[in-house]
N, CA, C and O atoms as a GROMACS GRO file, in nm:
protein
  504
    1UNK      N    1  13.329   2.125   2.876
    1UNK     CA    2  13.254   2.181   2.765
    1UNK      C    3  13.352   2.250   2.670
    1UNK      O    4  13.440   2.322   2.717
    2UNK      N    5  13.341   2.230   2.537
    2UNK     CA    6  13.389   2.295   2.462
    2UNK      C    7  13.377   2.432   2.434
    2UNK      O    8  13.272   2.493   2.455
    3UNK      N    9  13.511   2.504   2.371
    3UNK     CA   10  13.452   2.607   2.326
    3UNK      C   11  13.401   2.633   2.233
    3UNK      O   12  13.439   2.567   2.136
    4UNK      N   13  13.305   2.726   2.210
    4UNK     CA   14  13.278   2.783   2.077
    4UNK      C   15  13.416   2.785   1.930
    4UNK      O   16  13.415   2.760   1.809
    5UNK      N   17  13.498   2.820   2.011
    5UNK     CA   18  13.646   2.804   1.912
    5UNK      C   19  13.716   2.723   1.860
    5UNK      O   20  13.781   2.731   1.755
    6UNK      N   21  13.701   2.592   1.974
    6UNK     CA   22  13.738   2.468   1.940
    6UNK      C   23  13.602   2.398   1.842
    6UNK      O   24  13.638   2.344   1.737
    7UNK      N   25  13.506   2.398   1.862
    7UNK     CA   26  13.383   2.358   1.801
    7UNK      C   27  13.411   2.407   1.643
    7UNK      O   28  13.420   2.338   1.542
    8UNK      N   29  13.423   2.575   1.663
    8UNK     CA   30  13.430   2.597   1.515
    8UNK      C   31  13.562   2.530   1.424
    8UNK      O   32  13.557   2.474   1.314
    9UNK      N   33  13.666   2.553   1.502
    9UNK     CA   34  13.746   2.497   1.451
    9UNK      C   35  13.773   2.371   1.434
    9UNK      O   36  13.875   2.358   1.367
   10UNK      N   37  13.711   2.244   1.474
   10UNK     CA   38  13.662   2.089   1.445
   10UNK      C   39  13.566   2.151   1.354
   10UNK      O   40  13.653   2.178   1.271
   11UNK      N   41  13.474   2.190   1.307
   11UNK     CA   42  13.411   2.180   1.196
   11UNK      C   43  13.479   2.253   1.062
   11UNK      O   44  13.456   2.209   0.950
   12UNK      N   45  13.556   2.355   1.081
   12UNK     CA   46  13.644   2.370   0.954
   12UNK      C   47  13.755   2.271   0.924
   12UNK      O   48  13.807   2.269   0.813
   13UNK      N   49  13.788   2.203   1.004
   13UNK     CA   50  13.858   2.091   0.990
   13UNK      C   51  13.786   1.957   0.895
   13UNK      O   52  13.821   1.898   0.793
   14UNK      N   53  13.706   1.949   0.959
   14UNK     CA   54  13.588   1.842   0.935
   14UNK      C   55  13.537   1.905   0.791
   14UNK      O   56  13.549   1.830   0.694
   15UNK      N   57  13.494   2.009   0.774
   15UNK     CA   58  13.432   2.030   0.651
   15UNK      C   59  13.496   2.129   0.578
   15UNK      O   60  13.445   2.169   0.474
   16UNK      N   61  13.607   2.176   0.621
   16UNK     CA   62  13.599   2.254   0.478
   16UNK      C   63  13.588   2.424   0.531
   16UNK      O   64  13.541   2.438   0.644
   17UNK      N   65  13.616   2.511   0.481
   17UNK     CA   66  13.542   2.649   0.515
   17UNK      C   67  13.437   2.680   0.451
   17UNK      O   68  13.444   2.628   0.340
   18UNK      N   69  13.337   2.742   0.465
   18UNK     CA   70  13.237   2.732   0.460
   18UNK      C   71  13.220   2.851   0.300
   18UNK      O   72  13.149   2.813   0.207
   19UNK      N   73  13.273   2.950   0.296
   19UNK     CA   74  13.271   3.001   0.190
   19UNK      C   75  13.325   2.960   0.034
   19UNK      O   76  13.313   3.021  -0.072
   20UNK      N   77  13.382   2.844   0.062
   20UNK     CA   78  13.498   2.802  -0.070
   20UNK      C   79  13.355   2.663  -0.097
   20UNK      O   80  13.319   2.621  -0.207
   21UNK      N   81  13.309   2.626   0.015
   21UNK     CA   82  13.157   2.530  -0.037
   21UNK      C   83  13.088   2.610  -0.189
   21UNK      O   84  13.077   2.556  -0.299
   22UNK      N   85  13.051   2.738  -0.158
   22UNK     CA   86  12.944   2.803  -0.198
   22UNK      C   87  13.002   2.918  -0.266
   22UNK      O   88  12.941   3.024  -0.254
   23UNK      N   89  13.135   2.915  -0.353
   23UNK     CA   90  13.184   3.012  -0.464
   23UNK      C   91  13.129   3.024  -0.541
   23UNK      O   92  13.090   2.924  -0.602
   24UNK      N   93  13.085   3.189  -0.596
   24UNK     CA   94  13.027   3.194  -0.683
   24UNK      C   95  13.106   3.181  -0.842
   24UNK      O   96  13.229   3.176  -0.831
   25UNK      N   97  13.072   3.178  -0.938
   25UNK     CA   98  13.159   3.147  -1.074
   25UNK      C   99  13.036   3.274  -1.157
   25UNK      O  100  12.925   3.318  -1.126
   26UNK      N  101  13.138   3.299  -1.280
   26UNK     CA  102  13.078   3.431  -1.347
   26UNK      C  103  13.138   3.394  -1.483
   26UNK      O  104  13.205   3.295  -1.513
   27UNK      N  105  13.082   3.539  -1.592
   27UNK     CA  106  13.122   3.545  -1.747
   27UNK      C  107  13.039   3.646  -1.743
   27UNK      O  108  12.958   3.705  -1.673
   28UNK      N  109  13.104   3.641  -1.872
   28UNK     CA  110  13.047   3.816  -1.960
   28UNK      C  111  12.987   3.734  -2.107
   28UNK      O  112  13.063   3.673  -2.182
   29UNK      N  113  12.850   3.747  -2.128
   29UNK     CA  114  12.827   3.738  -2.268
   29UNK      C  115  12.876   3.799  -2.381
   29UNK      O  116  12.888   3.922  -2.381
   30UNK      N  117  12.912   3.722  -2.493
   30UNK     CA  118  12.956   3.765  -2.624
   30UNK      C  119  12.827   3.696  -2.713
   30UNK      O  120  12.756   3.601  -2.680
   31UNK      N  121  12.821   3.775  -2.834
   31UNK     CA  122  12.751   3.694  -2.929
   31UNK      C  123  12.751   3.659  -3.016
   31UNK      O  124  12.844   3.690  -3.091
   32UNK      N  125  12.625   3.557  -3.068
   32UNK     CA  126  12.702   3.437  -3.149
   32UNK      C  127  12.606   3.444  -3.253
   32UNK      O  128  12.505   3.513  -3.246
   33UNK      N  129  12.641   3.364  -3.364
   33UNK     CA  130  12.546   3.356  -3.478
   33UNK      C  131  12.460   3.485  -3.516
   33UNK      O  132  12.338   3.500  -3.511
   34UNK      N  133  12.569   3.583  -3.559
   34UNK     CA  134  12.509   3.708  -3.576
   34UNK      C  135  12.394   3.757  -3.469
   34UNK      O  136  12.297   3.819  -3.513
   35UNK      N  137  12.405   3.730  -3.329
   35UNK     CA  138  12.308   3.810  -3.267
   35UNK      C  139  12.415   3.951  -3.218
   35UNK      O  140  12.506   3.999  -3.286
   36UNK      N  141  12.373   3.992  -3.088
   36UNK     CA  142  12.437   4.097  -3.034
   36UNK      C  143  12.417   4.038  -2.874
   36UNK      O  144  12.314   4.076  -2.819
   37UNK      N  145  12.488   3.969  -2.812
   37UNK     CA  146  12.411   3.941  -2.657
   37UNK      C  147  12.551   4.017  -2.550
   37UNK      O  148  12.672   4.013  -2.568
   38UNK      N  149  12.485   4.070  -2.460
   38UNK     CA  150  12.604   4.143  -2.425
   38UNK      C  151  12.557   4.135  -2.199
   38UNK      O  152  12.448   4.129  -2.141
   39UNK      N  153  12.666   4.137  -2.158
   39UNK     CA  154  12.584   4.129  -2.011
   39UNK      C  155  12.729   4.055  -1.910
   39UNK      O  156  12.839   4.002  -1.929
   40UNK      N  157  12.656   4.088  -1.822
   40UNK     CA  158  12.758   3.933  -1.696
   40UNK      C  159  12.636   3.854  -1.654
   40UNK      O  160  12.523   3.892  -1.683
   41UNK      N  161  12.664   3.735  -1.581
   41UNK     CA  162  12.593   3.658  -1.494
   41UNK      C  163  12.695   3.596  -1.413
   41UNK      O  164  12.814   3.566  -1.430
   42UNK      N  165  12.596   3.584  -1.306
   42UNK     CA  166  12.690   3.510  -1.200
   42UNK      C  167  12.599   3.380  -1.147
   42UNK      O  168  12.480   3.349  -1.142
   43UNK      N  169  12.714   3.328  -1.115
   43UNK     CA  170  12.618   3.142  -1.069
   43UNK      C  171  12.650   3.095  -0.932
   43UNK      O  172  12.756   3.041  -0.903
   44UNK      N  173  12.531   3.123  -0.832
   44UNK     CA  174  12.583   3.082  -0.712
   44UNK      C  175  12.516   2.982  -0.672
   44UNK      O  176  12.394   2.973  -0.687
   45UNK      N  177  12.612   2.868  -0.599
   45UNK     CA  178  12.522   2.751  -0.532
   45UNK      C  179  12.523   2.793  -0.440
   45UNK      O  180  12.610   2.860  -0.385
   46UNK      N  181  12.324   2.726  -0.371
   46UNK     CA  182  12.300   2.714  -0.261
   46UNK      C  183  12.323   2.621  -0.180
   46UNK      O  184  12.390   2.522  -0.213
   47UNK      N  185  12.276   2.636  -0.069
   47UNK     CA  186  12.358   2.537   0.070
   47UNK      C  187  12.231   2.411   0.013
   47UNK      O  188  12.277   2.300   0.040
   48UNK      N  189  12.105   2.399  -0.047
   48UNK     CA  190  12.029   2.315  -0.039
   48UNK      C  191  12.028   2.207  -0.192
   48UNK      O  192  11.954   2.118  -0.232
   49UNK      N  193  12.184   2.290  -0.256
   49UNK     CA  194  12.173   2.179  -0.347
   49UNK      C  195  12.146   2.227  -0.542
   49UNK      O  196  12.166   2.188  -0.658
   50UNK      N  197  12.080   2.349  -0.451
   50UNK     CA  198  12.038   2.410  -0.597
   50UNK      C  199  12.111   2.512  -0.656
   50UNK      O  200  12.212   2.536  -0.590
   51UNK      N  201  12.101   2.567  -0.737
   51UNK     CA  202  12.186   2.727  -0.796
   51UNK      C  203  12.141   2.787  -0.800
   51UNK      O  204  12.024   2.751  -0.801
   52UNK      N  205  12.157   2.933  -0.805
   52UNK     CA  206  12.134   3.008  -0.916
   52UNK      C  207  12.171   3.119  -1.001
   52UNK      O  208  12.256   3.201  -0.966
   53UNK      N  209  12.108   3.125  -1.116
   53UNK     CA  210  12.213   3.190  -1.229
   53UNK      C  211  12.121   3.338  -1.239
   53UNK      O  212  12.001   3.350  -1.264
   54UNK      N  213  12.201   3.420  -1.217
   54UNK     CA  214  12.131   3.578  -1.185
   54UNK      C  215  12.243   3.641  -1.341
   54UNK      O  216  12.363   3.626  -1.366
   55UNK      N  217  12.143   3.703  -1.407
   55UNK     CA  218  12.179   3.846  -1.499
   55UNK      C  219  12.232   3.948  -1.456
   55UNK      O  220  12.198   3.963  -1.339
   56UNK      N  221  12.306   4.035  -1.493
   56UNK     CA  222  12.327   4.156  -1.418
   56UNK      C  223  12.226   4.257  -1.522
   56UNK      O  224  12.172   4.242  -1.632
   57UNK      N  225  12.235   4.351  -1.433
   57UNK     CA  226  12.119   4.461  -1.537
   57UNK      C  227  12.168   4.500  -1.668
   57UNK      O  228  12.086   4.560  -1.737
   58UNK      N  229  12.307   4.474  -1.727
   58UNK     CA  230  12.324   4.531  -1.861
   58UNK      C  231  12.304   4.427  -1.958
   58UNK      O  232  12.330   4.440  -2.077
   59UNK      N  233  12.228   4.261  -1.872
   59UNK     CA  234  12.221   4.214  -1.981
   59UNK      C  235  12.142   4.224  -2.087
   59UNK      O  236  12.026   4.248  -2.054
   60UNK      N  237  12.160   4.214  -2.211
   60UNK     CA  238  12.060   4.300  -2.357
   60UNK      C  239  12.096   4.127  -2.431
   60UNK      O  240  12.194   4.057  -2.406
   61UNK      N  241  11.989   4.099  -2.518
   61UNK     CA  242  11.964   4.002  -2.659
   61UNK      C  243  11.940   4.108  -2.736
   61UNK      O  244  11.900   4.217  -2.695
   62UNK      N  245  11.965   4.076  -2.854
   62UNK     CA  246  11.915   4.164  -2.937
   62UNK      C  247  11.785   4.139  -3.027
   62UNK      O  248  11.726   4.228  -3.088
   63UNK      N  249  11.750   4.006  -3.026
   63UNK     CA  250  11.584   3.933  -3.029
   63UNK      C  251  11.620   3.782  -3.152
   63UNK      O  252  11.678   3.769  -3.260
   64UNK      N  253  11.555   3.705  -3.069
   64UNK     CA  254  11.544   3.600  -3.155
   64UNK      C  255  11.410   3.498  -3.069
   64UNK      O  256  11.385   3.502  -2.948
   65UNK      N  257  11.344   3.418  -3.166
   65UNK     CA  258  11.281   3.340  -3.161
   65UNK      C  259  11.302   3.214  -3.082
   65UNK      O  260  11.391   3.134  -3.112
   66UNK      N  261  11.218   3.198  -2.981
   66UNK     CA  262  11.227   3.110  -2.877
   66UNK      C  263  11.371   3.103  -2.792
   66UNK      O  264  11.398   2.989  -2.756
   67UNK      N  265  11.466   3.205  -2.752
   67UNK     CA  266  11.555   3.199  -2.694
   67UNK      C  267  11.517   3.105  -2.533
   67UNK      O  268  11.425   3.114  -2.452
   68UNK      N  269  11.604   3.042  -2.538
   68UNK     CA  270  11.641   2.948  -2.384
   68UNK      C  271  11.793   2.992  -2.322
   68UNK      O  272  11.905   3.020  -2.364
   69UNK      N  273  11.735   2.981  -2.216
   69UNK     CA  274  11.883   2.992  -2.108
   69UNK      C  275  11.963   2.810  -2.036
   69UNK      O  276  11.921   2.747  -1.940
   70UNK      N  277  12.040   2.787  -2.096
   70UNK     CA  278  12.151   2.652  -2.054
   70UNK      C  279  12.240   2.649  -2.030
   70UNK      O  280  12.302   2.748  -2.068
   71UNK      N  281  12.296   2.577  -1.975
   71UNK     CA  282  12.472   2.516  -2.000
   71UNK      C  283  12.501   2.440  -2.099
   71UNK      O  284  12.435   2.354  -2.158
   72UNK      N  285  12.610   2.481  -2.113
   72UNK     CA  286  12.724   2.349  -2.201
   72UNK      C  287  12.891   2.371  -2.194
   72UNK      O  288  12.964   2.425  -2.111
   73UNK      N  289  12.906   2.325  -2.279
   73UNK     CA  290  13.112   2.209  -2.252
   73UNK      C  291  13.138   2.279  -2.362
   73UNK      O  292  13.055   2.322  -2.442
   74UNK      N  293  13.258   2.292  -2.367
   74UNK     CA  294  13.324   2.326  -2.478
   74UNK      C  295  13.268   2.354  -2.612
   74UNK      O  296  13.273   2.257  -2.688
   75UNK      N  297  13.220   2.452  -2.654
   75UNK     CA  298  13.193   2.463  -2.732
   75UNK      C  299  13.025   2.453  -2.765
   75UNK      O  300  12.969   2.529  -2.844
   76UNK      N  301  12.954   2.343  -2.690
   76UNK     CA  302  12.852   2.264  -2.702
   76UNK      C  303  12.715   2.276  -2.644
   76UNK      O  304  12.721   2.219  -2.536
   77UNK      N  305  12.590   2.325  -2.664
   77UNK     CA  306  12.504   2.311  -2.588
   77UNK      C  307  12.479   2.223  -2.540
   77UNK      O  308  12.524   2.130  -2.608
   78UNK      N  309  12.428   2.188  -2.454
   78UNK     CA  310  12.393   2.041  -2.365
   78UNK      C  311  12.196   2.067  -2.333
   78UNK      O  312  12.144   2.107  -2.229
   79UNK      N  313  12.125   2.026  -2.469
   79UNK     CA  314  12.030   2.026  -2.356
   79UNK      C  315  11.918   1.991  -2.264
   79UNK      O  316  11.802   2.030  -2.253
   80UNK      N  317  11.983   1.916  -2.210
   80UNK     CA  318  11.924   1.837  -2.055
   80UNK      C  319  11.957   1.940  -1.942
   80UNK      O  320  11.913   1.926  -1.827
   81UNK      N  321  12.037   2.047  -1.979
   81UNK     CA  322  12.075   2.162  -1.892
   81UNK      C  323  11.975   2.287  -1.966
   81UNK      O  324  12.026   2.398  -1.980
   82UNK      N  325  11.890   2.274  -1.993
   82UNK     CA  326  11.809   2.390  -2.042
   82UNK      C  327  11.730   2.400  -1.918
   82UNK      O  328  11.677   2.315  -1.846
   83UNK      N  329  11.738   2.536  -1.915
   83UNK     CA  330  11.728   2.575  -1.770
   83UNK      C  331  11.561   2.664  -1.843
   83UNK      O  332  11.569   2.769  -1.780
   84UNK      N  333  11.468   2.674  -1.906
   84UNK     CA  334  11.365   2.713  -1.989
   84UNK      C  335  11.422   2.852  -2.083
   84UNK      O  336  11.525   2.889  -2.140
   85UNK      N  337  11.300   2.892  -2.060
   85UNK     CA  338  11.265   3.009  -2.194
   85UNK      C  339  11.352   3.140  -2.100
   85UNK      O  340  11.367   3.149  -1.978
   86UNK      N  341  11.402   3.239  -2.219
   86UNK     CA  342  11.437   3.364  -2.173
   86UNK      C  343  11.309   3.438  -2.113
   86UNK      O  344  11.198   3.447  -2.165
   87UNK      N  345  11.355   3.492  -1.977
   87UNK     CA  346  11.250   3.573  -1.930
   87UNK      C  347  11.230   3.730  -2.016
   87UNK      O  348  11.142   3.783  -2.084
   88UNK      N  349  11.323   3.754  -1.983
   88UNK     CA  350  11.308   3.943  -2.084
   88UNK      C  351  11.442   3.916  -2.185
   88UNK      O  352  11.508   3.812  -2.182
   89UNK      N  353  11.468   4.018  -2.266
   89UNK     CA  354  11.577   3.998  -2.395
   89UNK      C  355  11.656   4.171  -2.276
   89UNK      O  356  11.764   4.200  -2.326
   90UNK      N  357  11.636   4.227  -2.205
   90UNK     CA  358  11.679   4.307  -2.138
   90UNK      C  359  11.688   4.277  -2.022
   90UNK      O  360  11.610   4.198  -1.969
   91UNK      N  361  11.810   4.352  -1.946
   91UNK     CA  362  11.789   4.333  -1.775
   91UNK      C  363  11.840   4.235  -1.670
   91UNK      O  364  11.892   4.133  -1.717
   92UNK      N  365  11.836   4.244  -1.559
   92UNK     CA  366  11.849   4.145  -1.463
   92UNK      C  367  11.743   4.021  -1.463
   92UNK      O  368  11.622   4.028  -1.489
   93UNK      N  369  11.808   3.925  -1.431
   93UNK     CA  370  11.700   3.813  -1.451
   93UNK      C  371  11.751   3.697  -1.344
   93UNK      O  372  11.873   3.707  -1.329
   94UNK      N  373  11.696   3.594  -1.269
   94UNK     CA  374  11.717   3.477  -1.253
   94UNK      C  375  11.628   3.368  -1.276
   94UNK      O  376  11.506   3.352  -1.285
   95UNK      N  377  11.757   3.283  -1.286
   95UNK     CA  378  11.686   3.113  -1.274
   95UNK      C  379  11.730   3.028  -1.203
   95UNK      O  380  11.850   3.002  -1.190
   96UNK      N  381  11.644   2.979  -1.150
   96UNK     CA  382  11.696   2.831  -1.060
   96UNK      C  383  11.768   2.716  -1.139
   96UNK      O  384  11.725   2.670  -1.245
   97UNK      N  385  11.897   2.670  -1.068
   97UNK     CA  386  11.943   2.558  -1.125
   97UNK      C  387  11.871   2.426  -1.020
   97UNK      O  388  11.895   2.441  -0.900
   98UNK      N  389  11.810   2.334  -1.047
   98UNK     CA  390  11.790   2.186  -0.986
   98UNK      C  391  11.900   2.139  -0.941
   98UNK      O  392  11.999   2.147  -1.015
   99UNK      N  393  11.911   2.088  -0.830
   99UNK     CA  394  11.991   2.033  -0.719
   99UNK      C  395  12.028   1.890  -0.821
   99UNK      O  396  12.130   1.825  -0.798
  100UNK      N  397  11.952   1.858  -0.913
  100UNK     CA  398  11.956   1.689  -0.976
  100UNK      C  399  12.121   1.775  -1.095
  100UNK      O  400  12.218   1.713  -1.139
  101UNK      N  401  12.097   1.888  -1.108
  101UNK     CA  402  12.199   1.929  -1.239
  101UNK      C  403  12.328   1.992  -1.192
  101UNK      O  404  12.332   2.107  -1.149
  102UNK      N  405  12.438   1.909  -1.203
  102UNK     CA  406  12.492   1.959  -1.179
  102UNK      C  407  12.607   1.997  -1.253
  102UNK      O  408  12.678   1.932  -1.330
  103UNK      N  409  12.617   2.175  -1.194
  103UNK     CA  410  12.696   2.254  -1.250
  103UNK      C  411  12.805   2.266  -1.293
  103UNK      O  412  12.830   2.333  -1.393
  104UNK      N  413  12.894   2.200  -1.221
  104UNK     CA  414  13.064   2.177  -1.229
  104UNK      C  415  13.071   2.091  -1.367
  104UNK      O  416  13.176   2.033  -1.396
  105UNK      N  417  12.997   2.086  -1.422
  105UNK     CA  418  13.043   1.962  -1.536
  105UNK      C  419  12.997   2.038  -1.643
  105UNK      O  420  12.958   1.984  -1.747
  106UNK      N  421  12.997   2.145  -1.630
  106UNK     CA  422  12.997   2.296  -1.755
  106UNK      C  423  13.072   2.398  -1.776
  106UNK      O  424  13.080   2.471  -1.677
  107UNK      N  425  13.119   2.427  -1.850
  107UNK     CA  426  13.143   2.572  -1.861
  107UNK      C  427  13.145   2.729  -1.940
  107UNK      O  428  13.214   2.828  -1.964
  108UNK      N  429  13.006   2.662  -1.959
  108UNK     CA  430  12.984   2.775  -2.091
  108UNK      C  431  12.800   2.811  -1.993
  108UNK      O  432  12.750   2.721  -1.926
  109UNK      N  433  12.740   2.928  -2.004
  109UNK     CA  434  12.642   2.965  -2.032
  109UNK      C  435  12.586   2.940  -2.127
  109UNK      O  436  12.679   2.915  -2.204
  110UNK      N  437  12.461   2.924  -2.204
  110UNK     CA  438  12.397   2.949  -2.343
  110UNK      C  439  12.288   3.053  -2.315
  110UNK      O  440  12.220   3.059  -2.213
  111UNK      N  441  12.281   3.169  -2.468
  111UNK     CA  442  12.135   3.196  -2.485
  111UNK      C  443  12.139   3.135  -2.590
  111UNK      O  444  12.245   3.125  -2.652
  112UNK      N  445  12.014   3.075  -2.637
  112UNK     CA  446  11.983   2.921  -2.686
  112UNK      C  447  11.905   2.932  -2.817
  112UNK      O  448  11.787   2.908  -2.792
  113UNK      N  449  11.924   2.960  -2.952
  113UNK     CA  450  11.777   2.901  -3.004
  113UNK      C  451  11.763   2.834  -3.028
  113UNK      O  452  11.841   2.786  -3.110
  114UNK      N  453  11.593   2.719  -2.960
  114UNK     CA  454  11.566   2.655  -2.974
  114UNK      C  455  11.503   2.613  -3.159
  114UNK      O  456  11.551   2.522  -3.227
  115UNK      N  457  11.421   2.680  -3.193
  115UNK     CA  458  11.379   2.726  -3.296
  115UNK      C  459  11.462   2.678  -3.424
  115UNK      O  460  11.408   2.602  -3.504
  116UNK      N  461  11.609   2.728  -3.446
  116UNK     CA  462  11.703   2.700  -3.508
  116UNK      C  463  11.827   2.652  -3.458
  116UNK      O  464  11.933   2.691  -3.506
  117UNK      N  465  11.824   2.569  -3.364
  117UNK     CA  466  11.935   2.504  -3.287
  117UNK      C  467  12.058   2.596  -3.337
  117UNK      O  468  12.131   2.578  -3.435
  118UNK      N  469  12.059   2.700  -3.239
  118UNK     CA  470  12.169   2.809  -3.264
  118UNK      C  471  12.213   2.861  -3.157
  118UNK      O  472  12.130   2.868  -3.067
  119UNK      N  473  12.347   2.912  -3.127
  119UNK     CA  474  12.367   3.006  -2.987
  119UNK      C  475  12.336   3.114  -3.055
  119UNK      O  476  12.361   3.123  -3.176
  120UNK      N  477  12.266   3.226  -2.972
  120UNK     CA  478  12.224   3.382  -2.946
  120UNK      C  479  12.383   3.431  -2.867
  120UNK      O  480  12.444   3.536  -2.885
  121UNK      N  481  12.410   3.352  -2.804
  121UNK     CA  482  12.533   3.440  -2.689
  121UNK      C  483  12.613   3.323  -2.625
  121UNK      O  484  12.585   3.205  -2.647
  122UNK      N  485  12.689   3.354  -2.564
  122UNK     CA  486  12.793   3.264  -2.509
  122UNK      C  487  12.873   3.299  -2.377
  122UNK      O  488  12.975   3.362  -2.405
  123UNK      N  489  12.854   3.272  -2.216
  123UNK     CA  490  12.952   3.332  -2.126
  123UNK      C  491  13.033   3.232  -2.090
  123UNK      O  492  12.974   3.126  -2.071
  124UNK      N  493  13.161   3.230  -2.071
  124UNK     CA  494  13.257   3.118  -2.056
  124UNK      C  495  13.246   3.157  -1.886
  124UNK      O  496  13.233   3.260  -1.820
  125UNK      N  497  13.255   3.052  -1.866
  125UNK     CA  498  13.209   3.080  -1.682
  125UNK      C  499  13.356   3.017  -1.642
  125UNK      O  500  13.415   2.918  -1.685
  126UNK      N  501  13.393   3.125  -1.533
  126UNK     CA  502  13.553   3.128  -1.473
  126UNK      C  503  13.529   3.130  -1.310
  126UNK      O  504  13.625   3.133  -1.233
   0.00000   0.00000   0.00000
């Protein structure tokens, strides 16, 4: 019978360590198109495929019409990554990312207007 030690250690072999799977990635909002968006978020994947993108409590909008929360690339909103509508323009917040979207092929946050196809804010995710 094996040990517990050897077992674990064939599966970090085999897969990987288990914390470098499931790194979280972060940014600090700046803002854009004359808003004021100011805050961190952090983006953690889950073991089932999905994400998610959590606010920290200082995040603030300063108000705009139909704001959305997305990803995008350089520069770019993308959105098939619109993750919906802003929950509060203050505060901690999350959203689920879909297991179908995936994250690594972004690196920007958006707050979004839909309204006037505009960024509100911008976090470069590191």
């Amino acid at each position: 019978m094996k040990s517990l030690f050897a077992l674990t250690l064939t599966a970090i072999i085999a897969f990987g360590p288990v914390s470098a799977a499931y790194a979280d990635t972060s940014g600090t909002f700046t803002g854009a198109s004359d808003h004021v968006t100011k805050g961190g978020v952090t983006i953690t994947k889950n073991a089932d495929g999905t994400a998610t993108v959590t606010f920290d409590q200082s995040f603030s909008l300063d108000g705009a019409p139909d704001p959305r929360v997305g990803f995008g690339k350089d520069g770019s909103f993308v959105s098939v990554a619109d993750l919906g509508a802003l929950k509060n323009l203050n505060g901690a917040q999350s959203y689920v990312v879909p297991a179908s979207l995936n994250i690594d092929d972004y690196n920007e946050l958006y707050i979004w207007c839909l309204e006037f196809a505009v960024p509100l804010g911008v976090a470069q995710l590191n």
